[in-house]
mmCIF file of C-alpha atoms in Angstrom:
data_model
loop_
_atom_site.group_PDB
_atom_site.id
_atom_site.type_symbol
_atom_site.label_atom_id
_atom_site.label_comp_id
_atom_site.label_asym_id
_atom_site.label_seq_id
_atom_site.Cartn_x
_atom_site.Cartn_y
_atom_site.Cartn_z
ATOM 1 C CA VAL A 1 21.649 14.242 7.344
ATOM 2 C CA HIS A 2 20.926 11.057 8.617
ATOM 3 C CA ASN A 3 17.894 11.145 10.891
ATOM 4 C CA ILE A 4 17.468 7.325 12.122
ATOM 5 C CA ASP A 5 19.979 5.990 14.341
ATOM 6 C CA SER A 6 20.027 3.041 12.776
ATOM 7 C CA THR A 7 17.738 0.234 10.434
ATOM 8 C CA ASN A 8 17.648 -3.443 11.342
ATOM 9 C CA PHE A 9 16.879 -5.915 8.144
ATOM 10 C CA ASN A 10 15.798 -9.669 8.688
ATOM 11 C CA ILE A 11 14.570 -11.894 6.039
ATOM 12 C CA LEU A 12 11.526 -13.527 8.108
ATOM 13 C CA THR A 13 10.331 -16.284 5.414
ATOM 14 C CA ASN A 14 11.718 -16.823 2.076
ATOM 15 C CA GLY A 15 9.821 -19.456 0.160
ATOM 16 C CA PRO A 16 7.379 -20.831 -2.631
ATOM 17 C CA VAL A 17 4.276 -19.847 -0.840
ATOM 18 C CA MET A 18 5.502 -16.350 0.910
ATOM 19 C CA SER A 19 7.945 -14.346 1.322
ATOM 20 C CA SER A 20 8.694 -11.367 4.003
ATOM 21 C CA PHE A 21 11.048 -9.600 6.163
ATOM 22 C CA SER A 22 10.967 -6.596 8.835
ATOM 23 C CA LEU A 23 12.540 -3.538 8.457
ATOM 24 C CA LYS A 24 12.800 -1.615 12.132
ATOM 25 C CA TYR A 25 13.810 1.768 12.337
ATOM 26 C CA THR A 26 15.327 3.226 15.373
ATOM 27 C CA ASN A 27 14.846 6.465 16.513
ATOM 28 C CA TRP A 28 13.507 8.490 13.568
ATOM 29 C CA LYS A 29 14.070 12.266 14.419
ATOM 30 C CA THR A 30 11.708 14.573 12.489
ATOM 31 C CA GLU A 31 12.051 18.223 12.097
ATOM 32 C CA ASP A 32 9.899 19.114 14.898
ATOM 33 C CA GLY A 33 12.098 17.312 17.256
ATOM 34 C CA ARG A 34 9.659 14.282 18.043
ATOM 35 C CA ILE A 35 11.394 10.857 18.198
ATOM 36 C CA TYR A 36 9.514 7.633 16.717
ATOM 37 C CA GLN A 37 10.206 3.652 16.803
ATOM 38 C CA ILE A 38 8.804 2.016 13.618
ATOM 39 C CA SER A 39 8.636 -1.169 12.400
ATOM 40 C CA GLU A 40 7.710 -2.429 8.794
ATOM 41 C CA THR A 41 6.800 -6.343 7.622
ATOM 42 C CA PRO A 42 6.375 -6.538 3.957
ATOM 43 C CA VAL A 43 5.173 -9.713 2.728
ATOM 44 C CA ILE A 44 4.756 -11.496 -0.649
ATOM 45 C CA TRP A 45 3.238 -14.237 -2.674
ATOM 46 C CA PRO A 46 3.577 -15.672 -5.966
ATOM 47 C CA GLY A 47 0.771 -15.008 -8.847
ATOM 48 C CA LYS A 48 -0.293 -11.790 -6.650
ATOM 49 C CA TYR A 49 0.037 -8.473 -7.806
ATOM 50 C CA ALA A 50 0.260 -6.929 -4.591
ATOM 51 C CA TYR A 51 2.380 -6.511 -1.523
ATOM 52 C CA GLN A 52 0.956 -6.560 1.666
ATOM 53 C CA ASN A 53 2.100 -4.065 4.444
ATOM 54 C CA ASN A 54 2.084 -4.426 8.331
ATOM 55 C CA VAL A 55 3.445 -0.929 9.651
ATOM 56 C CA LYS A 56 3.682 -0.369 13.687
ATOM 57 C CA LEU A 57 4.912 3.018 15.383
ATOM 58 C CA SER A 58 5.421 3.970 18.682
ATOM 59 C CA GLY A 59 6.475 7.399 20.497
ATOM 60 C CA LEU A 60 3.021 8.783 18.802
ATOM 61 C CA GLN A 61 1.606 11.856 20.444
ATOM 62 C CA GLY A 62 -2.082 11.937 18.984
ATOM 63 C CA ASP A 63 -1.830 14.140 15.958
ATOM 64 C CA GLU A 64 0.083 12.013 13.437
ATOM 65 C CA GLU A 65 -1.309 10.591 10.646
ATOM 66 C CA LEU A 66 0.512 8.276 8.288
ATOM 67 C CA VAL A 67 -0.027 8.475 4.334
ATOM 68 C CA ILE A 68 0.427 6.063 1.771
ATOM 69 C CA GLY A 69 1.408 7.097 -1.371
ATOM 70 C CA LEU A 70 0.072 6.034 -4.895
ATOM 71 C CA SER A 71 2.325 7.449 -7.431
ATOM 72 C CA LYS A 72 0.750 9.544 -10.152
ATOM 73 C CA LEU A 73 3.982 11.110 -12.008
ATOM 74 C CA ALA A 74 3.167 9.074 -15.350
ATOM 75 C CA THR A 75 -0.401 9.983 -15.485
ATOM 76 C CA ASN A 76 -2.876 13.111 -15.967
ATOM 77 C CA GLN A 77 -5.841 10.779 -14.875
ATOM 78 C CA SER A 78 -7.614 11.684 -11.386
ATOM 79 C CA VAL A 79 -7.335 8.924 -8.744
ATOM 80 C CA GLU A 80 -10.366 6.505 -8.400
ATOM 81 C CA LEU A 81 -11.832 5.480 -5.210
ATOM 82 C CA LEU A 82 -13.501 1.853 -4.549
ATOM 83 C CA ARG A 83 -15.102 1.150 -0.874
ATOM 84 C CA PHE A 84 -15.741 -2.021 0.511
ATOM 85 C CA LYS A 85 -17.146 -2.694 4.068
ATOM 86 C CA ASN A 86 -13.393 -3.014 5.484
ATOM 87 C CA TRP A 87 -11.413 -1.747 2.659
ATOM 88 C CA VAL A 88 -10.903 1.719 0.724
ATOM 89 C CA ILE A 89 -9.206 1.265 -2.664
ATOM 90 C CA LEU A 90 -7.578 4.175 -4.080
ATOM 91 C CA TYR A 91 -6.193 3.264 -7.978
ATOM 92 C CA THR A 92 -4.962 5.216 -11.232
ATOM 93 C CA HIS A 93 -5.292 2.945 -14.677
ATOM 94 C CA ASP A 94 -3.595 4.238 -17.448
ATOM 95 C CA HIS A 95 -0.460 4.029 -20.068
ATOM 96 C CA GLN A 96 2.120 4.693 -17.103
ATOM 97 C CA SER A 97 5.262 2.811 -17.896
ATOM 98 C CA TYR A 98 8.345 4.490 -18.390
ATOM 99 C CA ASN A 99 7.661 5.625 -21.755
ATOM 100 C CA LYS A 100 3.808 5.361 -21.875
ATOM 101 C CA GLU A 101 3.637 2.581 -23.900
ATOM 102 C CA PHE A 102 1.915 -0.089 -21.693
ATOM 103 C CA ILE A 103 -1.174 0.229 -19.250
ATOM 104 C CA ILE A 104 -0.630 -0.485 -15.667
ATOM 105 C CA GLY A 105 -3.427 -0.366 -13.025
ATOM 106 C CA LEU A 106 -1.636 1.035 -9.438
ATOM 107 C CA ALA A 107 -3.554 0.990 -6.295
ATOM 108 C CA ILE A 108 -3.647 0.936 -2.654
ATOM 109 C CA MET A 109 -5.922 -0.872 -0.189
ATOM 110 C CA VAL A 110 -6.082 0.608 3.110
ATOM 111 C CA PRO A 111 -8.872 -0.458 6.119
ATOM 112 C CA THR A 112 -11.487 1.568 6.116
ATOM 113 C CA SER A 113 -11.741 1.622 9.912
ATOM 114 C CA SER A 114 -8.398 3.868 10.010
ATOM 115 C CA TYR A 115 -9.339 5.996 6.467
ATOM 116 C CA LEU A 116 -9.139 9.343 7.010
ATOM 117 C CA GLY A 117 -9.691 10.756 3.259
ATOM 118 C CA PHE A 118 -7.320 11.135 0.476
ATOM 119 C CA ASP A 119 -4.970 14.101 -1.225
ATOM 120 C CA GLN A 120 -2.611 15.475 -3.589
ATOM 121 C CA ALA A 121 0.612 16.131 -2.761
ATOM 122 C CA PRO A 122 1.947 19.239 -4.488
ATOM 123 C CA GLU A 123 3.532 19.551 -8.440
ATOM 124 C CA GLU A 124 6.798 19.912 -6.785
ATOM 125 C CA GLY A 125 8.756 18.943 -3.423
ATOM 126 C CA ASN A 126 9.964 15.922 -1.830
ATOM 127 C CA PHE A 127 6.680 13.534 -2.565
ATOM 128 C CA ALA A 128 5.305 15.756 -5.782
ATOM 129 C CA SER A 129 3.167 13.767 -7.795
ATOM 130 C CA SER A 130 1.561 11.351 -5.894
ATOM 131 C CA TYR A 131 -1.867 10.890 -4.489
ATOM 132 C CA TYR A 132 -1.842 9.701 -0.849
ATOM 133 C CA ALA A 133 -4.558 8.035 1.809
ATOM 134 C CA ARG A 134 -4.525 9.489 5.182
ATOM 135 C CA LEU A 135 -5.026 7.127 7.667
ATOM 136 C CA LYS A 136 -5.456 7.625 11.600
ATOM 137 C CA LEU A 137 -2.704 5.560 13.942
ATOM 138 C CA SER A 138 -2.634 4.045 17.458
ATOM 139 C CA GLU A 139 0.408 3.746 19.708
ATOM 140 C CA ASN A 140 2.131 0.131 18.927
ATOM 141 C CA LYS A 141 -1.107 -1.068 17.240
ATOM 142 C CA PRO A 142 -0.269 -2.798 13.559
ATOM 143 C CA LEU A 143 -2.083 -1.029 10.659
ATOM 144 C CA THR A 144 -2.025 -3.324 7.271
ATOM 145 C CA TYR A 145 -2.504 -2.320 3.762
ATOM 146 C CA TYR A 146 -1.559 -3.225 0.555
ATOM 147 C CA ALA A 147 0.106 -1.899 -2.971
ATOM 148 C CA LEU A 148 -0.864 -3.600 -6.168
ATOM 149 C CA GLY A 149 0.559 -2.852 -9.558
ATOM 150 C CA CYS A 150 -1.375 -4.739 -12.379
ATOM 151 C CA TRP A 151 0.494 -4.459 -15.809
ATOM 152 C CA GLU A 152 -1.451 -5.067 -18.972
ATOM 153 C CA VAL A 153 2.135 -7.482 -20.095
ATOM 154 C CA SER A 154 1.859 -10.000 -16.956
ATOM 155 C CA ASP A 155 -2.219 -9.885 -17.870
ATOM 156 C CA LEU A 156 -3.792 -8.596 -21.056
ATOM 157 C CA ASN A 157 -6.913 -8.203 -18.802
ATOM 158 C CA PHE A 158 -5.293 -5.464 -17.045
ATOM 159 C CA LYS A 159 -5.661 -3.320 -20.475
ATOM 160 C CA SER A 160 -9.369 -2.726 -19.414
ATOM 161 C CA GLU A 161 -9.871 -0.738 -16.367
ATOM 162 C CA LEU A 162 -12.928 -2.885 -16.076
ATOM 163 C CA LYS A 163 -10.954 -6.444 -15.783
ATOM 164 C CA PHE A 164 -8.746 -4.382 -13.407
ATOM 165 C CA LYS A 165 -11.459 -3.124 -10.554
ATOM 166 C CA GLU A 166 -12.856 -6.722 -11.382
ATOM 167 C CA TYR A 167 -9.292 -8.189 -9.924
ATOM 168 C CA LEU A 168 -9.352 -5.562 -7.241
ATOM 169 C CA THR A 169 -12.637 -6.843 -6.041
ATOM 170 C CA LEU A 170 -11.780 -10.343 -6.247
ATOM 171 C CA PHE A 171 -8.691 -9.377 -3.940
ATOM 172 C CA VAL A 172 -10.375 -7.670 -1.494
ATOM 173 C CA GLU A 173 -12.917 -10.628 -1.602
ATOM 174 C CA HIS A 174 -9.809 -13.131 -1.103
ATOM 175 C CA ILE A 175 -8.299 -11.016 1.919
ATOM 176 C CA ASP A 176 -11.695 -11.118 3.827
ATOM 177 C CA ALA A 177 -12.409 -14.753 3.460
ATOM 178 C CA LYS A 178 -13.070 -16.210 6.473
ATOM 179 C CA ILE A 179 -11.373 -20.014 6.553
ATOM 180 C CA THR A 180 -12.461 -22.632 9.018
ATOM 181 C CA PRO A 181 -10.595 -25.496 9.115
ATOM 182 C CA THR A 182 -12.450 -28.747 9.748
ATOM 183 C CA LEU A 183 -10.680 -31.964 10.854
ATOM 184 C CA LEU A 184 -11.662 -35.341 9.225
ATOM 185 C CA ASN A 185 -11.442 -38.632 10.325
#
């Protein structure tokens, strides 16, 4: 049984600098009878171990929260938390590949201004074996977050949790960098 009337997919950009697409979910009906309109715009860049997602919802009644999941399926490690001025990062760093032969650092980076805390899903059910960040929502206001996956096979530095944390810190600095263009004669 589908609880969404329709889904619309559009490629927005597909190029060497970045790629993005949009997803629009029309009339998403929840079990309690609420109906939402949702749009998402994921963005990827070459050379980054992350993607950006922009989410916007309408039809909110004011008591909703957005949860962004971080799988804990392949780890027994607890989630770690890094706080920055504008961002909160939840991460795990462990042997998280299919057969646990490789180390992968997984992270979600959410805006501090929307962050309400984190929790762990039950061990069984639809959203089992996940940590999740809880975020406050505003009607028709875009919310941007990032998901990161850093595999030791793609960069041996990711084998070290310290190096993975350094990458996360550098990623935040890049996202928060203010660029001021100057026109030269």
